[in-house]
Coordinates of C-alpha atoms in Angstrom, one line a residue:
L1 CA -0.1 0.0 -0.1
A2 CA 1.0 3.5 -0.8
A3 CA 2.3 5.4 2.5
E4 CA 0.2 8.3 3.6
P5 CA 1.3 11.8 2.1
E6 CA 2.9 13.7 4.8
P7 CA 1.3 16.8 6.6
V8 CA 2.4 19.9 4.9
L9 CA 3.6 22.6 7.3
L10 CA 2.2 26.3 7.1
Y11 CA 3.4 28.0 9.8
D12 CA 6.3 26.7 12.0
G13 CA 6.4 29.4 14.8
E14 CA 9.9 30.2 14.3
S15 CA 9.4 33.6 13.1
L16 CA 7.2 36.8 13.2
D17 CA 7.5 37.5 9.5
A18 CA 4.0 36.0 8.7
V19 CA 2.3 37.6 11.4
K20 CA 3.8 41.5 11.9
G21 CA 1.2 44.1 12.2
A22 CA -1.6 41.3 12.2
V23 CA -2.7 41.2 15.7
R24 CA -6.5 42.2 16.4
A25 CA -7.6 43.2 19.7
S26 CA -10.2 44.8 22.1
S27 CA -7.6 45.2 24.9
P28 CA -4.6 47.9 24.5
D29 CA -2.4 45.4 26.5
T30 CA -2.1 42.7 23.6
E31 CA 1.2 41.7 22.8
I32 CA 2.6 39.2 20.2
A33 CA 5.7 37.4 20.7
L34 CA 8.1 34.3 19.9
N35 CA 7.8 32.2 23.1
T36 CA 11.0 29.7 23.9
D37 CA 9.9 28.1 26.8
P38 CA 10.0 24.3 25.5
Q39 CA 6.5 23.4 27.6
F40 CA 4.7 25.4 25.2
V41 CA 6.8 24.4 22.1
S42 CA 6.0 21.4 20.0
Q43 CA 8.5 21.7 17.1
G44 CA 11.3 23.5 16.2
E45 CA 12.7 26.1 18.9
S46 CA 9.9 28.7 19.6
S47 CA 5.9 29.0 19.0
L48 CA 3.7 32.0 18.8
H49 CA 2.4 33.7 21.6
I50 CA -0.2 36.3 22.0
S51 CA -1.5 37.7 25.3
S52 CA -3.5 40.2 26.8
R53 CA -5.3 41.6 30.1
S54 CA -9.1 42.2 29.9
D55 CA -10.2 45.6 31.2
P56 CA -11.6 45.5 34.7
Q57 CA -14.7 47.6 33.5
A58 CA -15.2 45.7 30.2
A59 CA -18.9 45.6 29.3
G60 CA -18.5 42.1 27.5
N61 CA -16.0 39.6 26.5
T62 CA -12.8 40.4 25.7
Y63 CA -11.0 39.1 22.2
I64 CA -7.5 39.2 20.8
S65 CA -6.7 37.6 17.5
V66 CA -3.5 37.0 15.3
Y67 CA -3.4 36.8 11.3
I68 CA -1.0 34.2 9.9
N69 CA -0.4 34.7 6.4
T70 CA 0.7 31.3 4.5
P71 CA 1.0 29.9 0.9
P72 CA -2.3 28.9 -0.4
A73 CA -3.7 26.2 0.9
D74 CA -6.3 23.9 -1.1
M75 CA -8.8 23.1 1.8
T76 CA -11.1 21.0 -0.3
S77 CA -9.9 17.8 1.3
Q78 CA -7.9 18.7 3.7
A79 CA -7.9 19.0 7.9
L80 CA -6.0 21.8 9.5
L81 CA -3.6 20.8 12.4
L82 CA -2.5 23.2 15.1
D83 CA -0.8 22.6 18.5
V84 CA -2.3 25.1 21.1
W85 CA -1.9 26.0 24.6
S86 CA -2.8 28.5 27.3
S87 CA -0.9 29.4 30.5
T88 CA -4.6 31.0 31.8
P89 CA -6.8 28.2 30.9
A90 CA -9.5 29.3 33.2
A91 CA -9.7 32.5 32.0
S92 CA -8.9 31.6 28.0
R93 CA -12.2 30.0 27.3
A94 CA -12.9 31.3 23.9
F95 CA -11.1 29.7 20.7
Y96 CA -11.8 30.9 17.1
V97 CA -10.0 29.8 13.9
R98 CA -11.0 31.7 10.6
G99 CA -9.8 31.1 6.9
Y100 CA -9.6 33.7 4.3
D101 CA -9.0 34.2 0.3
E102 CA -6.7 36.5 -1.1
D103 CA -9.4 38.9 -1.2
G104 CA -10.3 38.8 2.2
K105 CA -13.4 36.7 1.8
C106 CA -14.1 34.2 4.8
T107 CA -14.0 30.7 3.5
L108 CA -13.9 28.9 6.9
S109 CA -14.9 29.5 10.2
W110 CA -15.0 27.5 13.7
A111 CA -15.5 28.9 17.2
S112 CA -15.9 27.3 20.8
W113 CA -16.3 29.0 24.2
S114 CA -15.8 25.3 25.6
G115 CA -12.4 25.9 27.3
V116 CA -10.4 23.9 24.7
L117 CA -7.1 25.5 25.5
Q118 CA -5.2 23.9 28.3
R119 CA -1.8 24.3 29.6
E120 CA -0.8 21.0 28.1
K121 CA -0.6 20.5 24.5
T122 CA -3.5 20.0 22.4
T123 CA -3.7 19.3 18.8
I124 CA -6.7 20.7 17.6
R125 CA -7.9 19.0 14.2
L126 CA -10.7 20.9 12.1
V127 CA -12.1 19.8 8.8
P128 CA -14.1 22.0 6.5
E129 CA -18.3 22.1 7.8
L130 CA -17.7 19.6 10.7
S131 CA -18.2 20.8 14.4
R132 CA -16.3 18.6 16.9
S133 CA -14.7 18.5 20.5
G134 CA -17.1 21.7 21.4
I135 CA -16.1 23.5 18.7
A136 CA -18.7 24.5 16.1
W137 CA -18.5 25.2 12.5
E138 CA -19.8 28.6 11.8
A139 CA -21.9 28.0 8.3
D140 CA -23.3 31.5 8.4
L141 CA -20.1 33.4 8.6
I142 CA -18.8 32.2 5.3
Q143 CA -18.5 34.4 2.5
N144 CA -17.2 32.1 -0.6
S145 CA -17.4 28.4 -0.5
D146 CA -14.5 28.1 -3.0
R147 CA -11.7 26.7 -0.4
T148 CA -9.1 25.9 -3.0
A149 CA -6.7 28.9 -2.3
V150 CA -6.7 30.0 1.9
V151 CA -4.0 32.4 2.3
R152 CA -4.9 34.2 5.6
W153 CA -5.8 32.6 9.2
E154 CA -7.0 34.1 12.0
I155 CA -6.4 32.6 15.3
Y156 CA -8.4 34.0 18.5
T157 CA -8.8 33.5 22.0
G158 CA -11.2 35.5 24.7
T159 CA -12.3 35.7 28.0
S160 CA -15.6 36.7 30.0
E161 CA -13.3 37.7 32.7
K162 CA -12.7 40.9 34.1
G163 CA -9.4 42.5 34.8
E164 CA -7.6 39.1 34.0
P165 CA -4.7 37.8 31.7
F166 CA -5.2 35.6 29.0
D167 CA -3.4 34.3 26.3
I168 CA -2.8 31.7 23.5
Y169 CA 0.5 29.8 22.3
V170 CA 0.3 28.4 18.5
D171 CA 2.9 25.8 16.9
N172 CA 3.3 23.4 14.0
M173 CA 0.1 24.6 12.1
R174 CA -0.2 22.3 9.1
I175 CA -2.4 20.6 6.9
E176 CA -3.2 17.0 5.9
I177 CA -5.5 14.9 3.4
T178 CA -8.5 13.6 5.2
S179 CA -10.8 11.0 3.3
E180 CA -13.8 12.7 5.7
R181 CA -16.3 14.5 3.8
P182 CA -19.9 16.2 4.8
F183 CA -22.8 13.7 4.1
S184 CA -23.9 16.4 1.6
A185 CA -21.1 15.2 -0.9
V186 CA -22.5 11.6 -0.8
T187 CA -24.1 10.6 -4.1
E188 CA -24.4 6.9 -3.9
P189 CA -26.0 4.7 -1.2
R190 CA -23.3 2.7 1.5
P191 CA -22.1 -0.6 -0.4
L192 CA -23.8 -3.8 0.7
V193 CA -22.1 -6.9 1.2
P194 CA -24.6 -9.6 0.3
L195 CA -22.0 -12.7 0.5
T196 CA -20.5 -14.2 3.3
P197 CA -17.3 -16.4 2.3
L198 CA -15.8 -18.4 4.8
V199 CA -13.2 -21.0 2.8
R200 CA -11.5 -20.0 -0.5
G201 CA -9.7 -22.9 -2.3
G202 CA -10.0 -24.9 0.8
E203 CA -8.3 -22.3 3.1
P204 CA -10.4 -20.8 5.8
L205 CA -10.9 -17.4 5.8
G206 CA -11.2 -16.6 9.5
C207 CA -11.6 -18.4 12.4
L208 CA -14.6 -20.0 14.7
A209 CA -15.0 -18.0 17.6
V210 CA -16.8 -20.1 20.8
P211 CA -17.3 -20.0 24.4
A212 CA -15.4 -21.3 27.3
G213 CA -16.6 -24.8 28.4
E214 CA -16.2 -28.3 27.3
G215 CA -19.4 -28.5 26.2
W216 CA -19.2 -25.5 23.9
Q217 CA -15.8 -27.0 22.8
K218 CA -17.6 -30.1 21.7
V219 CA -20.1 -28.2 19.7
A220 CA -17.5 -26.1 18.1
A221 CA -15.4 -29.2 17.3
E222 CA -18.6 -30.8 15.5
L223 CA -18.9 -27.7 13.6
Q224 CA -15.2 -27.5 12.7
A225 CA -15.0 -31.2 11.6
G226 CA -18.5 -30.9 9.4
L227 CA -16.9 -27.9 7.7
K228 CA -13.9 -29.7 7.0
A229 CA -15.5 -32.8 5.7
A230 CA -17.3 -30.3 3.0
T231 CA -14.7 -28.3 2.1
G232 CA -11.2 -29.7 3.2
A233 CA -10.5 -26.4 5.6
T234 CA -9.8 -26.3 9.2
V235 CA -11.3 -23.4 10.7
P236 CA -9.3 -22.4 13.7
I237 CA -11.1 -22.7 16.8
K238 CA -10.6 -19.7 19.2
A239 CA -12.0 -18.2 22.7
G240 CA -14.4 -15.5 21.9
D241 CA -13.1 -13.4 24.9
E242 CA -10.0 -13.7 23.1
V243 CA -10.7 -12.7 19.5
A244 CA -10.3 -9.0 18.8
A245 CA -12.7 -7.2 16.9
A246 CA -10.4 -6.3 14.0
E247 CA -10.1 -9.8 13.3
L248 CA -13.6 -10.4 13.3
A249 CA -13.6 -7.4 11.0
A250 CA -11.7 -8.9 8.6
G251 CA -14.1 -11.5 7.5
G252 CA -14.7 -15.2 7.1
C253 CA -15.5 -15.6 11.1
I254 CA -18.2 -17.6 12.6
L255 CA -19.7 -16.8 15.8
L256 CA -21.1 -19.6 18.2
G257 CA -23.1 -19.5 21.7
N258 CA -24.8 -16.3 23.1
V259 CA -23.7 -12.8 24.2
A260 CA -23.9 -14.1 28.0
N261 CA -21.1 -16.8 27.4
N262 CA -19.2 -15.1 24.4
R263 CA -17.7 -11.6 24.7
A264 CA -17.6 -11.7 20.9
C265 CA -21.2 -11.5 20.3
L266 CA -21.4 -8.1 22.3
Y267 CA -20.8 -5.8 19.5
P268 CA -23.5 -7.2 17.2
Y269 CA -25.8 -8.4 20.1
S270 CA -25.9 -4.7 21.2
H271 CA -26.5 -3.4 18.1
Q272 CA -29.7 -5.5 17.5
M273 CA -28.0 -7.7 14.6
C274 CA -28.0 -10.6 16.7
F275 CA -30.5 -11.6 19.7
S276 CA -29.4 -14.9 21.4
D277 CA -28.8 -14.8 25.1
E278 CA -29.7 -16.8 27.9
L279 CA -33.6 -16.3 27.5
Y280 CA -33.7 -16.4 23.8
P281 CA -34.0 -18.4 21.4
G282 CA -34.7 -20.3 24.5
P283 CA -34.0 -24.2 25.5
G284 CA -33.3 -26.3 22.1
G285 CA -33.9 -23.2 20.0
Y286 CA -31.4 -21.5 17.7
E287 CA -30.8 -18.7 15.5
L288 CA -28.7 -18.8 12.3
R289 CA -28.0 -15.4 10.7
V290 CA -26.1 -13.6 8.7
I291 CA -24.6 -10.0 10.2
H292 CA -24.1 -7.6 7.5
D293 CA -20.9 -5.8 7.7
P294 CA -21.3 -4.7 11.6
W295 CA -18.1 -2.7 11.5
G296 CA -18.2 -0.9 8.0
S297 CA -15.3 -3.1 6.9
G298 CA -16.9 -4.7 4.0
H299 CA -16.9 -8.1 6.0
N300 CA -19.8 -10.0 7.1
L301 CA -20.3 -12.5 10.0
L302 CA -22.0 -15.8 10.5
F303 CA -23.8 -16.2 13.6
V304 CA -24.8 -19.7 15.1
G305 CA -26.6 -18.6 18.2
A306 CA -28.4 -20.5 20.8
S307 CA -29.4 -20.1 24.8
D308 CA -27.7 -23.8 25.6
L309 CA -25.7 -26.6 24.5
A310 CA -28.9 -28.5 22.8
G311 CA -29.7 -25.6 21.0
G312 CA -25.8 -25.0 19.8
Q313 CA -26.1 -28.7 18.5
A314 CA -29.3 -28.2 16.2
A315 CA -27.6 -24.8 15.1
V316 CA -25.0 -26.4 14.0
Q317 CA -26.8 -29.4 12.3
A318 CA -28.9 -26.8 10.5
L319 CA -25.9 -24.9 9.2
L320 CA -24.0 -27.8 8.1
A321 CA -27.4 -29.6 6.0
R322 CA -26.8 -25.9 4.1
V323 CA -23.1 -26.4 3.4
Q324 CA -22.4 -28.3 -0.1
P325 CA -19.0 -29.9 -0.6
G326 CA -16.5 -27.8 -2.8
A327 CA -13.2 -26.1 -1.8
D328 CA -15.2 -22.9 -1.7
L329 CA -18.1 -21.9 0.8
T330 CA -19.9 -19.0 0.4
I331 CA -23.0 -18.3 2.6
E332 CA -26.1 -16.3 1.1
P333 CA -28.1 -14.0 3.3
L334 CA -29.6 -16.2 6.0
C335 CA -32.1 -15.9 9.1
E336 CA -33.2 -19.1 10.3
I337 CA -34.9 -19.0 14.0
E338 CA -36.2 -21.6 15.9
L339 CA -37.9 -21.0 19.1
S340 CA -38.4 -23.1 22.2
D341 CA -42.1 -23.2 22.8
N342 CA -42.0 -21.1 25.8
I343 CA -40.2 -18.4 24.1
S344 CA -42.3 -18.8 20.9
S345 CA -45.3 -17.7 22.8
R346 CA -43.7 -14.4 23.6
F347 CA -41.2 -13.3 20.7
S348 CA -42.7 -15.2 17.8
G349 CA -44.8 -12.1 16.4
P350 CA -42.6 -10.9 13.9
L351 CA -41.7 -14.4 12.4
T352 CA -45.4 -15.4 12.2
A353 CA -47.2 -12.0 11.7
R354 CA -49.1 -12.2 8.4
L355 CA -47.8 -9.3 6.4
D356 CA -50.2 -9.2 3.5
E357 CA -51.3 -5.9 1.6
A358 CA -54.2 -5.5 4.4
W359 CA -51.3 -5.5 7.1
F360 CA -49.4 -2.6 5.0
E361 CA -52.6 -0.6 4.1
Q362 CA -53.1 -0.5 7.9
Q363 CA -49.6 0.7 8.6
K364 CA -50.6 3.6 6.2
K365 CA -53.6 4.1 8.0
T366 CA -51.8 4.1 11.3
A367 CA -49.1 6.6 10.2
E368 CA -52.1 9.1 8.7
S369 CA -53.7 8.9 12.0
G370 CA -50.8 9.9 14.0
L371 CA -49.7 12.6 11.9
E372 CA -53.1 14.2 12.4
S373 CA -53.0 14.0 15.9
G374 CA -49.9 15.0 16.5
V375 CA -48.6 11.6 17.9
H376 CA -45.6 11.6 20.1
T377 CA -42.3 11.1 18.5
G378 CA -44.2 11.5 15.3
L379 CA -43.7 8.4 12.9
F380 CA -40.4 7.5 14.3
S381 CA -41.9 5.3 17.1
Q382 CA -43.9 3.5 14.1
A383 CA -40.5 3.1 12.0
A384 CA -38.8 2.0 15.3
Q385 CA -41.5 -1.1 15.7
L386 CA -41.3 -1.9 11.9
G387 CA -37.6 -2.1 12.1
E388 CA -37.3 -4.0 15.4
G389 CA -39.7 -6.4 13.1
Y390 CA -37.5 -6.6 10.6
V391 CA -34.0 -7.3 12.4
Q392 CA -35.8 -10.3 14.2
S393 CA -37.3 -12.0 11.3
A394 CA -35.5 -10.1 8.0
R395 CA -38.8 -10.5 6.2
S396 CA -39.0 -7.8 3.7
P397 CA -42.7 -6.1 4.1
Y398 CA -41.0 -4.9 7.2
A399 CA -38.3 -3.2 5.6
Q400 CA -41.0 -1.9 2.6
A401 CA -42.8 -0.5 5.7
F402 CA -40.1 1.0 7.3
V403 CA -39.2 2.9 4.3
W404 CA -42.6 4.1 3.6
V405 CA -43.1 5.4 7.1
I406 CA -39.6 7.4 7.1
K407 CA -40.7 9.1 3.8
R408 CA -43.8 9.7 4.9
A409 CA -42.5 11.4 7.9
Y410 CA -40.2 13.6 5.8
E411 CA -42.9 14.7 3.4
H412 CA -45.0 15.6 6.3
Y413 CA -42.1 17.8 7.7
L414 CA -41.7 19.5 4.4
T415 CA -45.3 20.9 4.9
K416 CA -43.6 23.0 7.9
P417 CA -46.6 21.6 10.1
S418 CA -47.1 23.5 13.8
T419 CA -46.9 20.1 15.5
Y420 CA -46.3 20.8 19.4
G421 CA -42.7 19.9 19.7
G422 CA -41.6 20.8 16.0
P423 CA -42.1 19.2 12.5
W424 CA -40.4 15.9 13.2
G425 CA -42.9 15.1 16.1
M426 CA -42.3 16.2 19.9
D427 CA -39.7 14.0 21.5
S428 CA -38.7 12.1 18.1
D429 CA -35.2 12.2 19.2
F430 CA -36.6 9.5 21.9
T431 CA -36.7 7.0 19.0
C432 CA -33.6 7.9 17.0
F433 CA -31.4 4.8 18.8
R434 CA -33.8 2.4 17.7
V435 CA -34.2 3.7 14.2
L436 CA -30.8 4.0 13.6
A437 CA -29.7 0.6 14.9
T438 CA -32.5 -1.0 13.0
W439 CA -32.0 1.0 9.7
T440 CA -28.4 -0.3 9.7
V441 CA -29.8 -3.9 9.2
V442 CA -33.0 -3.1 7.5
E443 CA -31.0 -1.5 4.5
N444 CA -29.9 -4.6 3.6
D445 CA -33.0 -6.3 2.3
P446 CA -33.0 -7.0 -1.0
S447 CA -36.1 -6.0 -1.9
L448 CA -34.8 -2.1 -1.4
T449 CA -33.8 -0.2 -4.2
D450 CA -30.5 2.2 -4.3
Q451 CA -32.4 4.9 -4.4
E452 CA -34.6 4.0 -1.7
R453 CA -31.6 3.5 0.6
L454 CA -30.2 6.5 -0.5
E455 CA -33.4 8.6 0.0
V456 CA -33.8 6.9 3.4
A457 CA -30.2 7.8 4.7
K458 CA -30.5 11.6 3.6
I459 CA -33.8 11.8 5.7
L460 CA -32.5 10.3 8.6
H461 CA -29.1 12.2 8.2
R462 CA -31.2 15.5 8.4
W463 CA -33.8 14.5 11.2
V464 CA -30.4 13.6 13.4
T465 CA -28.9 17.0 12.3
E466 CA -31.9 19.2 13.2
A467 CA -33.9 17.2 15.9
V468 CA -31.4 15.0 17.7
A469 CA -27.8 16.4 17.8
P470 CA -28.9 19.8 19.3
K471 CA -30.6 18.1 22.2
A472 CA -27.7 16.1 22.9
A473 CA -25.5 19.0 22.9
S474 CA -27.0 20.4 26.1
A475 CA -24.5 17.6 28.0
M476 CA -21.2 19.1 26.4
G477 CA -19.0 21.0 28.9
N478 CA -20.3 20.1 32.1
E479 CA -20.0 17.5 35.0
R480 CA -23.6 17.4 35.6
V481 CA -25.5 14.1 36.3
R482 CA -27.8 13.6 33.4
Y483 CA -31.5 13.1 32.9
N484 CA -33.5 11.2 30.1
H485 CA -33.9 14.1 27.9
Q486 CA -30.1 14.1 27.4
T487 CA -29.7 10.5 27.3
F488 CA -32.4 9.8 24.7
P489 CA -30.9 12.0 21.9
A490 CA -27.0 11.2 23.2
L491 CA -27.8 7.6 22.8
G492 CA -29.4 8.2 19.4
C493 CA -26.0 10.2 18.4
L494 CA -24.0 7.1 19.4
F495 CA -26.0 5.1 16.9
A496 CA -26.5 7.5 14.4
G497 CA -22.7 8.7 14.7
E498 CA -21.3 4.8 13.9
Y499 CA -23.9 4.7 10.9
F500 CA -22.5 7.5 9.1
Q501 CA -18.9 7.3 10.0
K502 CA -18.5 3.7 9.5
Y503 CA -20.5 3.5 6.1
Y504 CA -20.1 6.8 4.9
Q505 CA -16.9 8.3 6.3
A506 CA -19.1 11.2 6.8
Y507 CA -17.4 13.7 9.5
E508 CA -20.7 14.5 11.2
G509 CA -20.5 11.0 12.4
E510 CA -17.2 11.8 14.8
H511 CA -19.0 14.8 15.9
W512 CA -22.2 12.9 17.1
L513 CA -20.3 10.3 19.0
E514 CA -18.4 13.2 20.4
L515 CA -21.8 14.3 21.6
A516 CA -22.5 10.7 22.9
D517 CA -19.3 10.2 24.7
A518 CA -19.7 13.7 26.6
C519 CA -23.2 12.8 28.0
F520 CA -22.2 9.2 29.0
E521 CA -18.7 9.2 30.2
M522 CA -20.1 11.7 32.8
Q523 CA -22.8 9.5 33.9
Q524 CA -20.6 6.5 34.2
K525 CA -19.2 8.1 37.3
S526 CA -22.5 7.9 39.0
F527 CA -25.0 5.1 39.9
K528 CA -27.9 8.0 40.2
A529 CA -29.6 9.7 37.8
H530 CA -30.7 13.7 37.9
E531 CA -34.4 12.4 38.0
D532 CA -34.7 11.1 41.8
C533 CA -37.9 8.9 40.9
N534 CA -39.0 5.4 40.2
G535 CA -39.3 6.0 36.3
Y536 CA -37.2 8.3 34.8
Q537 CA -34.1 7.5 36.5
W538 CA -34.1 4.1 34.9
L539 CA -34.6 5.5 31.5
T540 CA -31.2 7.3 32.2
L541 CA -29.6 4.6 33.7
G542 CA -30.8 2.0 31.3
H543 CA -29.3 4.2 28.4
T544 CA -26.0 4.5 30.1
V545 CA -25.9 0.4 30.3
R546 CA -26.9 0.3 26.5
Y547 CA -23.9 3.1 25.9
C548 CA -21.4 1.1 27.6
L549 CA -22.3 -2.3 26.0
S550 CA -22.6 -0.7 22.4
R551 CA -19.9 1.5 22.5
P552 CA -18.4 -0.6 24.2
D553 CA -16.7 1.2 27.6
L554 CA -17.4 -0.9 30.4
T555 CA -16.5 1.7 32.9
L556 CA -19.5 1.4 34.7
F557 CA -19.0 -2.2 35.4
E558 CA -15.5 -1.8 36.2
N559 CA -15.8 1.2 39.0
G560 CA -18.9 -0.7 40.6
N561 CA -21.6 1.7 39.8
A562 CA -23.3 -1.1 37.5
R563 CA -23.5 -3.0 40.7
R564 CA -24.7 -0.2 43.2
I565 CA -27.4 0.3 40.3
A566 CA -28.7 -2.9 40.5
D567 CA -28.6 -2.6 44.6
Y568 CA -30.7 0.5 44.2
A569 CA -33.1 -1.5 42.3
M570 CA -33.7 -4.1 44.8
L571 CA -33.6 -1.4 47.4
T572 CA -36.8 0.1 46.0
M573 CA -38.7 -3.1 45.0
N574 CA -41.7 -4.7 46.5
N575 CA -42.2 -7.9 47.8
I576 CA -43.9 -9.2 44.6
G577 CA -41.0 -8.2 42.4
T578 CA -42.1 -4.9 40.9
Q579 CA -40.8 -1.5 41.6
V580 CA -42.6 1.0 44.0
P581 CA -43.7 4.6 42.6
Y582 CA -42.0 7.6 44.2
G583 CA -41.0 10.8 43.1
D584 CA -42.3 11.9 39.7

């Protein structure tokens, strides 16, 4: 593979020639200098330092900025990187960067009051049109969208304090090529991976990730022997707890067991791509399915799921019955579910429901009725239910109805309805994590066209941008425990961020993941939520658990708070096993 191009240095902090006379300030005490203190230097011998002191009687915020003139930089597919510090981080809360063309028109602009400047070096990475790490893209300030020749850069800091010193150090300002892009640049739907090759030319392409324990090892050996007899390939058996995600993402792997006994199942299970645990599919039941491209690597997984050993043996026999002799083995799209009797009575609905024309018409009627009444969450709860029906059953009518409902929600949005809570529906963000998790699977259905898949992806992107991410942003930059109106959209940002980042390399995805992390990394430090009531608090705590398993980030379980949450639940439970009411 060709080596990635090295970053191109724009300004090295070794001279003031590029910045002479180019300081703008609202304070007369502003100074510009070369700093040689090594704690504020990242390359070379010096860095740029601008400092000032705010007026004790200042009527508002006080700013200082410096202009840096550079050779023309083509920023159409580049990221700007710069190393920054402040010796007064508590006061120097503002950080702005703007880029200008040769006519002095603003082509790039980012702004933050989140305190990104610290005494320790911070490398800021900025991509046009992207907000990230508390630094917002300022679309309203752009005067020229042509970014092919940026020749002047303005870097700000500022303070809201009165009579206080504040400053910024800048070094190693450079640009590098980035594959990130705004989703607006996308013209094709994500590539699908319909086939799952396991053996090629008598050689295995991946491993068999299995649970620990003698019983499951025997089931794995039976599957290994059956595949060898058919293909001549010996698929290596590995403990699921020791198989890294990167190996699974490389393709050709088979998962055996369930999420309770095989850690390798955690990611697809937490993302509603498979469902086997100690409850489902029940004693003797099994779940055979292809998990389509879970990590966006272009490779699938084959899941051989069961709750117990009897189910595992049945699953292996069902799979081997599909294997044809030959040196190559490729699995077609697959979803075969066998539920135990006690589980079938509770969970077989999506597998057995009659999905005929009358059913589809009823879905349309339900949607129209919901729009007329201003139903809570708009049409997105209905879409989530249809998506959940599909991910369990892989039945095409669910996928087709999902697409219809999302498109209908968008048509309604475009009419600018006066729906209480906004045109997407009141609290539509509550459903985002369900909608995006299921859409990731739904769009693999072969009955959907590329046009439909791209259209739905664009609608979902707009919905997340307007109705979900802004609500999640309220958790940024503070250390308070969270409440459900933050964790609902933040969990949605997790699934939306992953989807748009891994399947479209859209840089909005990274920002949405940052919003999710900012919300839940703080909440993991506590076993209580902002709401102190037996209802809403469990939403917040449940969302936190789901974030931890899905990210994955198991801090909540490692720091003892998951156990405290369980204790808390038991302390507020009555003697018939239900939660007693208290609070809201």
